[in-house]
């Protein structure tokens, strides 16, 4: 059955970027990234799961207002953080203005996936906004962008949503693809976290 026709669904079934811009136009921190204990604990777990203490070049998709980005930057020589919502990006740029090595850009996945090579890619709370076909396309592009031995971090909410995919849909798609080796997996009551290593 085709997805419902709403202002926020694209013809391919993915969530339209207008959804995110509308949220940030109404509220500076619509998901409570700056204040939520859940988010703080999830960020701490994400950083603790990184297999290396430091990464040369990293990529973060869906950086929103840059709360996780600021923490990731402490572990990266260079970090490219992207999002589709201009208001969120404005807030991220303000937050990160004095953080060295960070570049913030407006890019839509999967079409504007940067080429890499990256030693780390972080896909946190963003994969399930895509349709299955578009996520598979992005998975191919991520596989090309992450260098052999590099890591991919997947973190997604496991509660009920009306998004095109679930957390398990996203993580299982990546875990089922050739060229990745699972190095860490954790399921908490509200989120799932997996770390994959790119194989040569």
CSV table of C-alpha atoms in Angstrom, one decimal:
chain,number,residue,atom,x,y,z
A,1,UNK,CA,0.0,0.0,0.0
A,2,UNK,CA,1.4,3.5,-0.8
A,3,UNK,CA,2.2,5.8,2.1
A,4,UNK,CA,-0.5,8.3,3.1
A,5,UNK,CA,-0.5,11.5,1.2
A,6,UNK,CA,0.4,14.3,3.6
A,7,UNK,CA,2.4,17.5,3.4
A,8,UNK,CA,5.4,15.7,4.9
A,9,UNK,CA,5.6,12.5,2.8
A,10,UNK,CA,7.4,12.5,-0.5
A,11,UNK,CA,6.3,10.3,-3.4
A,12,UNK,CA,9.0,7.8,-2.6
A,13,UNK,CA,7.6,7.3,0.9
A,14,UNK,CA,10.3,9.2,2.8
A,15,UNK,CA,9.6,12.1,5.2
A,16,UNK,CA,9.9,15.4,3.4
A,17,UNK,CA,12.6,17.9,4.7
A,18,UNK,CA,9.8,20.4,5.2
A,19,UNK,CA,8.7,18.4,8.3
A,20,UNK,CA,12.0,19.2,10.0
A,21,UNK,CA,12.1,22.8,9.0
A,22,UNK,CA,8.5,23.3,10.3
A,23,UNK,CA,9.5,21.8,13.7
A,24,UNK,CA,12.5,24.0,14.1
A,25,UNK,CA,10.7,27.1,12.9
A,26,UNK,CA,8.2,26.6,15.8
A,27,UNK,CA,10.7,25.6,18.5
A,28,UNK,CA,14.4,25.9,19.0
A,29,UNK,CA,14.8,22.4,20.4
A,30,UNK,CA,11.7,20.3,19.5
A,31,UNK,CA,13.2,17.0,20.7
A,32,UNK,CA,14.8,18.3,23.8
A,33,UNK,CA,18.3,17.5,22.8
A,34,UNK,CA,19.7,20.2,25.1
A,35,UNK,CA,17.6,19.3,28.2
A,36,UNK,CA,16.4,15.6,28.0
A,37,UNK,CA,18.0,13.1,30.4
A,38,UNK,CA,17.2,10.4,27.8
A,39,UNK,CA,19.2,12.3,25.2
A,40,UNK,CA,22.1,12.9,27.5
A,41,UNK,CA,22.3,9.2,28.4
A,42,UNK,CA,22.0,8.2,24.8
A,43,UNK,CA,24.8,10.6,23.8
A,44,UNK,CA,27.0,9.2,26.5
A,45,UNK,CA,26.4,5.7,25.4
A,46,UNK,CA,27.1,6.6,21.8
A,47,UNK,CA,30.5,8.1,22.7
A,48,UNK,CA,31.3,5.2,25.0
A,49,UNK,CA,30.6,2.7,22.2
A,50,UNK,CA,33.2,4.2,19.8
A,51,UNK,CA,35.9,1.7,19.3
A,52,UNK,CA,38.7,4.3,19.0
A,53,UNK,CA,39.6,7.2,21.2
A,54,UNK,CA,40.0,9.5,18.2
A,55,UNK,CA,39.0,9.7,14.5
A,56,UNK,CA,40.7,11.6,11.7
A,57,UNK,CA,37.7,12.4,9.6
A,58,UNK,CA,34.1,11.9,10.7
A,59,UNK,CA,30.6,12.4,9.3
A,60,UNK,CA,27.4,13.0,11.2
A,61,UNK,CA,24.0,12.9,9.5
A,62,UNK,CA,21.1,14.7,11.0
A,63,UNK,CA,23.1,16.9,13.3
A,64,UNK,CA,20.0,19.0,14.2
A,65,UNK,CA,21.1,21.8,16.6
A,66,UNK,CA,24.5,20.4,17.2
A,67,UNK,CA,24.3,19.0,20.7
A,68,UNK,CA,25.8,15.6,19.8
A,69,UNK,CA,28.0,17.2,17.3
A,70,UNK,CA,29.7,19.2,20.0
A,71,UNK,CA,30.5,16.1,21.9
A,72,UNK,CA,31.6,14.1,18.9
A,73,UNK,CA,34.0,16.9,17.9
A,74,UNK,CA,36.1,16.2,21.0
A,75,UNK,CA,36.9,12.8,19.5
A,76,UNK,CA,37.6,13.9,15.9
A,77,UNK,CA,40.3,15.9,14.0
A,78,UNK,CA,37.7,16.9,11.4
A,79,UNK,CA,33.9,16.5,11.5
A,80,UNK,CA,31.4,17.2,8.8
A,81,UNK,CA,27.9,17.6,10.3
A,82,UNK,CA,24.8,17.9,8.0
A,83,UNK,CA,21.1,18.4,8.3
A,84,UNK,CA,18.2,19.4,6.0
A,85,UNK,CA,16.6,22.1,8.3
A,86,UNK,CA,18.1,25.6,7.8
A,87,UNK,CA,16.9,26.8,11.3
A,88,UNK,CA,18.5,23.8,13.0
A,89,UNK,CA,21.7,24.4,11.0
A,90,UNK,CA,21.7,28.0,12.1
A,91,UNK,CA,21.6,26.9,15.8
A,92,UNK,CA,24.3,24.3,15.2
A,93,UNK,CA,26.6,26.8,13.6
A,94,UNK,CA,26.1,29.2,16.5
A,95,UNK,CA,26.8,26.4,19.0
A,96,UNK,CA,29.8,25.1,17.2
A,97,UNK,CA,31.3,28.5,16.1
A,98,UNK,CA,34.3,28.1,18.4
A,99,UNK,CA,34.8,24.3,18.1
A,100,UNK,CA,37.8,23.6,15.9
A,101,UNK,CA,37.6,21.2,13.0
A,102,UNK,CA,33.8,21.2,12.5
A,103,UNK,CA,32.1,22.0,9.2
A,104,UNK,CA,28.2,22.3,9.2
A,105,UNK,CA,26.4,22.0,5.9
A,106,UNK,CA,22.9,21.6,4.5
A,107,UNK,CA,22.7,18.2,2.8
A,108,UNK,CA,19.8,15.8,2.1
A,109,UNK,CA,20.5,12.0,2.4
A,110,UNK,CA,21.0,9.9,0.3
A,111,UNK,CA,21.4,12.2,-2.7
A,112,UNK,CA,23.9,14.6,-1.2
A,113,UNK,CA,26.0,12.0,0.7
A,114,UNK,CA,29.6,13.3,0.7
A,115,UNK,CA,32.2,11.1,-0.9
A,116,UNK,CA,34.5,10.6,2.1
A,117,UNK,CA,36.7,8.8,2.9
A,118,UNK,CA,35.5,8.9,6.5
A,119,UNK,CA,37.0,7.0,9.5
A,120,UNK,CA,33.6,7.4,11.3
A,121,UNK,CA,30.0,7.9,10.2
A,122,UNK,CA,27.2,8.5,12.8
A,123,UNK,CA,23.6,7.9,11.8
A,124,UNK,CA,21.6,8.8,14.9
A,125,UNK,CA,17.8,9.1,14.8
A,126,UNK,CA,17.7,9.7,11.1
A,127,UNK,CA,17.6,6.4,9.1
A,128,UNK,CA,14.0,5.7,9.8
A,129,UNK,CA,12.8,8.8,8.0
A,130,UNK,CA,13.6,7.3,4.7
A,131,UNK,CA,11.7,4.6,2.8
A,132,UNK,CA,13.3,1.2,2.5
A,133,UNK,CA,14.5,1.8,-1.0
A,134,UNK,CA,16.0,5.1,-0.2
A,135,UNK,CA,17.7,3.7,2.9
A,136,UNK,CA,19.2,0.9,0.9
A,137,UNK,CA,20.6,3.5,-1.6
A,138,UNK,CA,22.1,5.5,1.3
A,139,UNK,CA,23.6,2.3,2.8
A,140,UNK,CA,25.4,1.8,-0.5
A,141,UNK,CA,26.8,5.3,-0.5
A,142,UNK,CA,27.9,5.0,3.1
A,143,UNK,CA,29.7,1.8,2.3
A,144,UNK,CA,31.6,3.7,-0.3
A,145,UNK,CA,32.4,6.6,1.9
A,146,UNK,CA,33.6,4.8,5.1
A,147,UNK,CA,37.1,3.6,4.7
A,148,UNK,CA,38.2,0.0,5.4
A,149,UNK,CA,38.6,-0.3,9.2
A,150,UNK,CA,36.3,2.7,9.7
A,151,UNK,CA,33.2,2.6,11.8
A,152,UNK,CA,29.5,3.3,11.3
A,153,UNK,CA,27.4,4.1,14.4
A,154,UNK,CA,23.6,3.5,14.2
A,155,UNK,CA,21.4,4.8,17.0
A,156,UNK,CA,17.5,4.9,16.8
A,157,UNK,CA,14.5,5.2,19.1
A,158,UNK,CA,12.7,1.9,19.4
A,159,UNK,CA,9.3,3.2,20.5
A,160,UNK,CA,6.2,3.6,18.4
A,161,UNK,CA,6.3,6.2,15.6
A,162,UNK,CA,4.6,6.9,12.3
A,163,UNK,CA,7.9,7.0,10.4
A,164,UNK,CA,8.4,4.9,7.3
A,165,UNK,CA,10.7,2.5,9.1
A,166,UNK,CA,11.4,1.2,12.6
A,167,UNK,CA,14.8,1.2,14.4
A,168,UNK,CA,15.1,-2.5,13.8
A,169,UNK,CA,14.3,-2.0,10.0
A,170,UNK,CA,17.2,0.4,9.8
A,171,UNK,CA,19.8,-1.5,11.8
A,172,UNK,CA,18.9,-4.9,10.4
A,173,UNK,CA,19.3,-3.6,6.8
A,174,UNK,CA,22.9,-2.5,7.5
A,175,UNK,CA,23.7,-5.6,9.5
A,176,UNK,CA,22.5,-7.8,6.6
A,177,UNK,CA,24.7,-6.2,4.0
A,178,UNK,CA,28.1,-7.5,2.9
A,179,UNK,CA,31.2,-5.5,3.9
A,180,UNK,CA,30.3,-4.7,7.5
A,181,UNK,CA,31.2,-6.5,10.7
A,182,UNK,CA,29.3,-5.8,13.9
A,183,UNK,CA,31.6,-4.8,16.7
A,184,UNK,CA,29.1,-3.6,19.3
A,185,UNK,CA,25.4,-3.9,19.9
A,186,UNK,CA,23.2,-2.6,22.7
A,187,UNK,CA,19.4,-2.4,23.1
A,188,UNK,CA,18.1,-0.2,25.8
A,189,UNK,CA,14.4,0.2,26.7
A,190,UNK,CA,14.0,3.2,24.4
A,191,UNK,CA,16.8,2.9,21.8
A,192,UNK,CA,19.0,0.5,19.9
A,193,UNK,CA,22.7,1.2,19.3
A,194,UNK,CA,24.9,-0.8,16.9
A,195,UNK,CA,28.5,-0.1,15.8
A,196,UNK,CA,29.8,-1.7,12.5
A,197,UNK,CA,33.3,-1.9,11.1
A,198,UNK,CA,33.9,-1.5,7.4
A,199,UNK,CA,35.7,-4.5,5.9
A,200,UNK,CA,38.3,-4.3,3.2
